[in-house]
CSV table of C-alpha atoms in Angstrom, one decimal:
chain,number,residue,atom,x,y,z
A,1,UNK,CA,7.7,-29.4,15.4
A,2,UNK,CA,8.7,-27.7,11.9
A,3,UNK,CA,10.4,-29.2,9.6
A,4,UNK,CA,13.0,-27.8,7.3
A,5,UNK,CA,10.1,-27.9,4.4
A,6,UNK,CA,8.1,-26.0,6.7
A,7,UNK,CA,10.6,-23.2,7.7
A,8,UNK,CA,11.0,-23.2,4.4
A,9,UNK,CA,7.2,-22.4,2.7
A,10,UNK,CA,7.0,-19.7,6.2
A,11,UNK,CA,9.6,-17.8,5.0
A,12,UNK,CA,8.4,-18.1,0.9
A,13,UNK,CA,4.8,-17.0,2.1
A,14,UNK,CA,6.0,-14.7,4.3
A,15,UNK,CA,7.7,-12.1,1.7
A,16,UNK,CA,5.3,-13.6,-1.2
A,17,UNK,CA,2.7,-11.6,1.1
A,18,UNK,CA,4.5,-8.7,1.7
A,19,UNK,CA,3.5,-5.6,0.2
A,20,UNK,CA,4.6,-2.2,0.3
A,21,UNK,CA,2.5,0.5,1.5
A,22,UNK,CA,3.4,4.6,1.2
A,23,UNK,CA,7.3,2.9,0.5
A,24,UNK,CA,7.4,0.8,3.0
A,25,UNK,CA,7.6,-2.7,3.4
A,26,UNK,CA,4.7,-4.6,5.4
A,27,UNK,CA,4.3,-8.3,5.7
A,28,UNK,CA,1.3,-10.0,7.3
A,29,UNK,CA,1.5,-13.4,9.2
A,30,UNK,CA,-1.9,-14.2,9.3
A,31,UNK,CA,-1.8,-14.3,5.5
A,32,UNK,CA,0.9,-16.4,6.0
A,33,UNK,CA,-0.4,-18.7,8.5
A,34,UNK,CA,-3.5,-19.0,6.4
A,35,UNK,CA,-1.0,-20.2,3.8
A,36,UNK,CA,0.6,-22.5,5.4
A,37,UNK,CA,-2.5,-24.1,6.7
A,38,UNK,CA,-3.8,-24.6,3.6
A,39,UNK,CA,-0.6,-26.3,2.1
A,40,UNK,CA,-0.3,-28.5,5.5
A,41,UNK,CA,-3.6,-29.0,6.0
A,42,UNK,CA,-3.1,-32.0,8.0
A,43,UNK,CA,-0.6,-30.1,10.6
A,44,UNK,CA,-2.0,-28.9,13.9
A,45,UNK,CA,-0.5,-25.3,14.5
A,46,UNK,CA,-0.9,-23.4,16.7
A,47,UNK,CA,-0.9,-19.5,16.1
A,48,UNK,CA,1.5,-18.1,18.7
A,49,UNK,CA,4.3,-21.3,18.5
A,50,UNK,CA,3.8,-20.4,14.6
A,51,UNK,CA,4.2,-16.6,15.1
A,52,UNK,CA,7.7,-17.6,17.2
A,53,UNK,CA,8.9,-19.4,14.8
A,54,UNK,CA,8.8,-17.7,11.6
A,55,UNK,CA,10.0,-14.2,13.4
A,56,UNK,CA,12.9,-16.6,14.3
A,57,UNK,CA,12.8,-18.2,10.4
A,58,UNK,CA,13.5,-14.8,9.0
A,59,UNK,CA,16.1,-13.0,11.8
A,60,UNK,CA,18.1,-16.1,10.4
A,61,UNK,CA,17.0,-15.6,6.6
A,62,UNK,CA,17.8,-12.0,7.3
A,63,UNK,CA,21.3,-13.1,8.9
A,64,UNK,CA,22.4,-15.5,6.5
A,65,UNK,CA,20.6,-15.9,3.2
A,66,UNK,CA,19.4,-19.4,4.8
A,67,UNK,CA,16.3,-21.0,6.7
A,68,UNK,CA,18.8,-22.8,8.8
A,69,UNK,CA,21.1,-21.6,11.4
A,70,UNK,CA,24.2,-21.6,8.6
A,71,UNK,CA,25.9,-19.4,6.9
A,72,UNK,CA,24.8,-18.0,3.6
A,73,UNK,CA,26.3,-19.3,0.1
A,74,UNK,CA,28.9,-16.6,-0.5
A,75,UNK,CA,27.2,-15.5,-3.4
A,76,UNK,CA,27.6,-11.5,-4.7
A,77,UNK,CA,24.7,-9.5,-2.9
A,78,UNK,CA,26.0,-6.2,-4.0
A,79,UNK,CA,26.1,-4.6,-7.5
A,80,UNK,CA,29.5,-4.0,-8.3
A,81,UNK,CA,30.7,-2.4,-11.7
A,82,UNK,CA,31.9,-6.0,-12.7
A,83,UNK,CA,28.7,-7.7,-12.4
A,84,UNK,CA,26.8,-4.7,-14.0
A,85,UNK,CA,28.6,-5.4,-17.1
A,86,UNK,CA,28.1,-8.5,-17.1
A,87,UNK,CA,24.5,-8.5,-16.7
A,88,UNK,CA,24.2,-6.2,-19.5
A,89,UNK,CA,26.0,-8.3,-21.6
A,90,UNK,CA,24.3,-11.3,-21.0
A,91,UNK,CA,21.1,-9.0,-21.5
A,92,UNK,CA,22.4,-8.3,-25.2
A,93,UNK,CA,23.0,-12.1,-26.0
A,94,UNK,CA,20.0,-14.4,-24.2
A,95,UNK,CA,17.5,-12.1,-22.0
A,96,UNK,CA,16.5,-15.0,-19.6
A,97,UNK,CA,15.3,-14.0,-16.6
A,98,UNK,CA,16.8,-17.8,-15.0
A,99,UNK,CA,19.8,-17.5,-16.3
A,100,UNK,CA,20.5,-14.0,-15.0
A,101,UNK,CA,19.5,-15.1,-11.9
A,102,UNK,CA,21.3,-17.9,-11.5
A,103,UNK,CA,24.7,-16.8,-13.1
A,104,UNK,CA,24.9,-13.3,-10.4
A,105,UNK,CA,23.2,-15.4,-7.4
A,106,UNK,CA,20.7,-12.0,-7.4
A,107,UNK,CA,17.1,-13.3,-7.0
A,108,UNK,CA,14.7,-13.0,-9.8
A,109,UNK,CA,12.0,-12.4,-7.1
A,110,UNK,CA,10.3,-9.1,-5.9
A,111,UNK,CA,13.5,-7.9,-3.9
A,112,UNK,CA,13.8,-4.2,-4.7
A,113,UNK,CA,17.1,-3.9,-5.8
A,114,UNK,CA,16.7,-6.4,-8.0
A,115,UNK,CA,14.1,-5.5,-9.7
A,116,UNK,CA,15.8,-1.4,-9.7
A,117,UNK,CA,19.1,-2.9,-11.4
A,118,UNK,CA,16.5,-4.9,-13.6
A,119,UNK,CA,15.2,-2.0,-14.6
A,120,UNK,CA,18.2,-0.6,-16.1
A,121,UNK,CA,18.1,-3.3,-18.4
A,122,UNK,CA,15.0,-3.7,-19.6
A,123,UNK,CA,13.2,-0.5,-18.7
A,124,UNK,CA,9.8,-0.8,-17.4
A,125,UNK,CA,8.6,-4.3,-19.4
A,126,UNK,CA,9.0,-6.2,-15.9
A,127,UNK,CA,6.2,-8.5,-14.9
A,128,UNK,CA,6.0,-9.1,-10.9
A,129,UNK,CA,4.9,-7.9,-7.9
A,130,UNK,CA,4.9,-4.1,-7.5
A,131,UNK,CA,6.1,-3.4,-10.4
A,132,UNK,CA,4.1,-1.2,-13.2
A,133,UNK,CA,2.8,-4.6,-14.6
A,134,UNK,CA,1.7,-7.1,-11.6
A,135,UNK,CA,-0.1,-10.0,-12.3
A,136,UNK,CA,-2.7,-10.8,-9.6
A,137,UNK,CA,-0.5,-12.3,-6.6
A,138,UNK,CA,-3.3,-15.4,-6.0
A,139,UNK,CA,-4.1,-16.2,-9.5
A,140,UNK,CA,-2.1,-19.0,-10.0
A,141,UNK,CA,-3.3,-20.1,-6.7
A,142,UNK,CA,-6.6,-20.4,-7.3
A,143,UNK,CA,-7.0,-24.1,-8.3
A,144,UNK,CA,-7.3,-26.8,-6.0
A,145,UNK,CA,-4.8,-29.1,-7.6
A,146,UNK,CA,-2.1,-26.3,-7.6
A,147,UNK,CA,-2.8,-24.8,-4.2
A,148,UNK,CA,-3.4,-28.0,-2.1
A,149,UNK,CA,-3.9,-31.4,-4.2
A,150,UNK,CA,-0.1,-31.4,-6.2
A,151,UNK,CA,1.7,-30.3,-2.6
A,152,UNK,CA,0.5,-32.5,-0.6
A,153,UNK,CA,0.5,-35.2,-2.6
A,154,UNK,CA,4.4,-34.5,-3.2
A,155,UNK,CA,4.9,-34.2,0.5
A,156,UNK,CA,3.0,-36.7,1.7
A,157,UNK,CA,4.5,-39.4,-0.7
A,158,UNK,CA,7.9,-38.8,-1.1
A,159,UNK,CA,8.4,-39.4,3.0
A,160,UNK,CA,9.4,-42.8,1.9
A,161,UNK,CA,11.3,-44.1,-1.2
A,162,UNK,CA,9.7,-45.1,-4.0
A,163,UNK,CA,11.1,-48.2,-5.6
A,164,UNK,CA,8.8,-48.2,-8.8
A,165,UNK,CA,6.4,-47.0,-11.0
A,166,UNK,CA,4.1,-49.6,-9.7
A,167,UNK,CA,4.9,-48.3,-6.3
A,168,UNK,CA,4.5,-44.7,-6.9
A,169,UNK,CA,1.0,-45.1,-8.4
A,170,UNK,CA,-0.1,-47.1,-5.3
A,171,UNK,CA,0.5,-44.4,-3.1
A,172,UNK,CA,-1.2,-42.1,-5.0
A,173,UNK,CA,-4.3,-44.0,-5.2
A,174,UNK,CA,-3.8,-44.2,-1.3
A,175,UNK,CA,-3.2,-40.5,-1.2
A,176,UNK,CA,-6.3,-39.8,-3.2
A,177,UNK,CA,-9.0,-42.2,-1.2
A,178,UNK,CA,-7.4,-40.8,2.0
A,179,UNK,CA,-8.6,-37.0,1.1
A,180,UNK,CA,-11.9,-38.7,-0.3
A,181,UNK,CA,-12.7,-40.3,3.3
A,182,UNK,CA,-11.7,-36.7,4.9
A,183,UNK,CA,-14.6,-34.2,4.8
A,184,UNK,CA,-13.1,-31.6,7.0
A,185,UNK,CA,-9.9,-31.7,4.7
A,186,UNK,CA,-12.1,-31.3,1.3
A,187,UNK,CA,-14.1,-28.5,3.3
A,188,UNK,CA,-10.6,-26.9,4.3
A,189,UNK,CA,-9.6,-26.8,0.3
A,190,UNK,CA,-13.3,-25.3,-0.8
A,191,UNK,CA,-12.6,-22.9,1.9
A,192,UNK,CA,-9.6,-22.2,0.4
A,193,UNK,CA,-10.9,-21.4,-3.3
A,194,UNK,CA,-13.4,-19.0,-1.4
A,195,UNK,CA,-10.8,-17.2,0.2
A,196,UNK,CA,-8.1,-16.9,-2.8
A,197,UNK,CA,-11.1,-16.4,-5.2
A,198,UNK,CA,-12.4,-13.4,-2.6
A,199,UNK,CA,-8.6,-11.9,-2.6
A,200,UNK,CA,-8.3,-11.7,-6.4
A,201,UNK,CA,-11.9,-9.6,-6.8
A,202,UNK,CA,-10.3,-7.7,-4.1
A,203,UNK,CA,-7.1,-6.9,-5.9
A,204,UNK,CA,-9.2,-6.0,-9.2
């Protein structure tokens, strides 16, 4: 019933939402369901096949470093002296968040040793999730276009190839007068703005 793009915003939702509480880590799935509906909103899911599935999606994320039943890249996952130095010196000559990240294979995400050995570099000027500067975790979110309108009009028309420009704007147009002719989809994506909108007053 899931797709690899599905498995795949579960598991990005899932620790997106997490949040830790008197040190400890705690992640809700209905936050994440809530999510997910809104970024498939023409999926039927049902809560308890969901629930299965993404305690499944992250044993194996957990397990491997992958949404798929695989093994993980290979990549470093422990700070060793070597890569320490490195990092610092590629600190000193280009402080790019990307390119640290993807030159050790370490995350640039919320993961706590990440941002720890971050910290060493670049003291307490971090911008993320539970650290001393956060930016509100829905902000970005709030918009219809970036919450529901660019997704699913990526997912939905990249199923097939496109062979043209000419192509690629039909489909959008098909796109667009198929979520015009859907009330309980548009009431779904005001819903939405309610909710994330409610969420950020509620983080101050």
């Amino acid at each position: 019933m899931f797709t690899q793009l599905h498995k795949t915003f579960m598991i990005e939702s899932y620790f997106r939402n997490g949040r830790k509480v008197e040190g400890e880590w705690q992640y809700s799935v209905s936050d994440c369901l809530e999510e997910f509906r809104n970024e498939f909103p023409n999926l039927a899911v049902d809560e308890n096949s969901f629930r299965c599935t993404l305690r499944r999606v992250v044993q194996v994320f957990r397990d491997t470093g992958s949404v798929g039943r695989k093994e993980g890249t290979g990549l470093t996952t422990k700070r060793t002296p070597e890569l320490t130095e490195n990092v610092r010196q590629i600190m000193d000559d280009a402080p790019s968040l990307r390119v640290l990240s993807q030159l050790t294979g370490v995350s640039n995400n919320t993961a706590g040793d990440s941002i720890q050995m971050l910290r060493e570099f670049v003291d307490d000027r971090i911008i993320s999730l539970n650290t001393e500067h956060e930016f509100p975790p829905r902000s970005r979110d709030i918009t219809p276009c970036d919450f529901f309108l660019w997704p699913f009009l990526k997912n939905s028309i990249f199923k097939v190839p496109i062979n043209n420009l000419a192509h690629l704007q039909e489909q959008i147009s098909e796109k667009i007068n198929e979520i015009n002719q859907n009330p309980l989809m548009l009431q779904n994506v005001f819903n939405g703005v309610r909710r994330r909108s409610a969420r950020c007053l509620d983080s101050g």
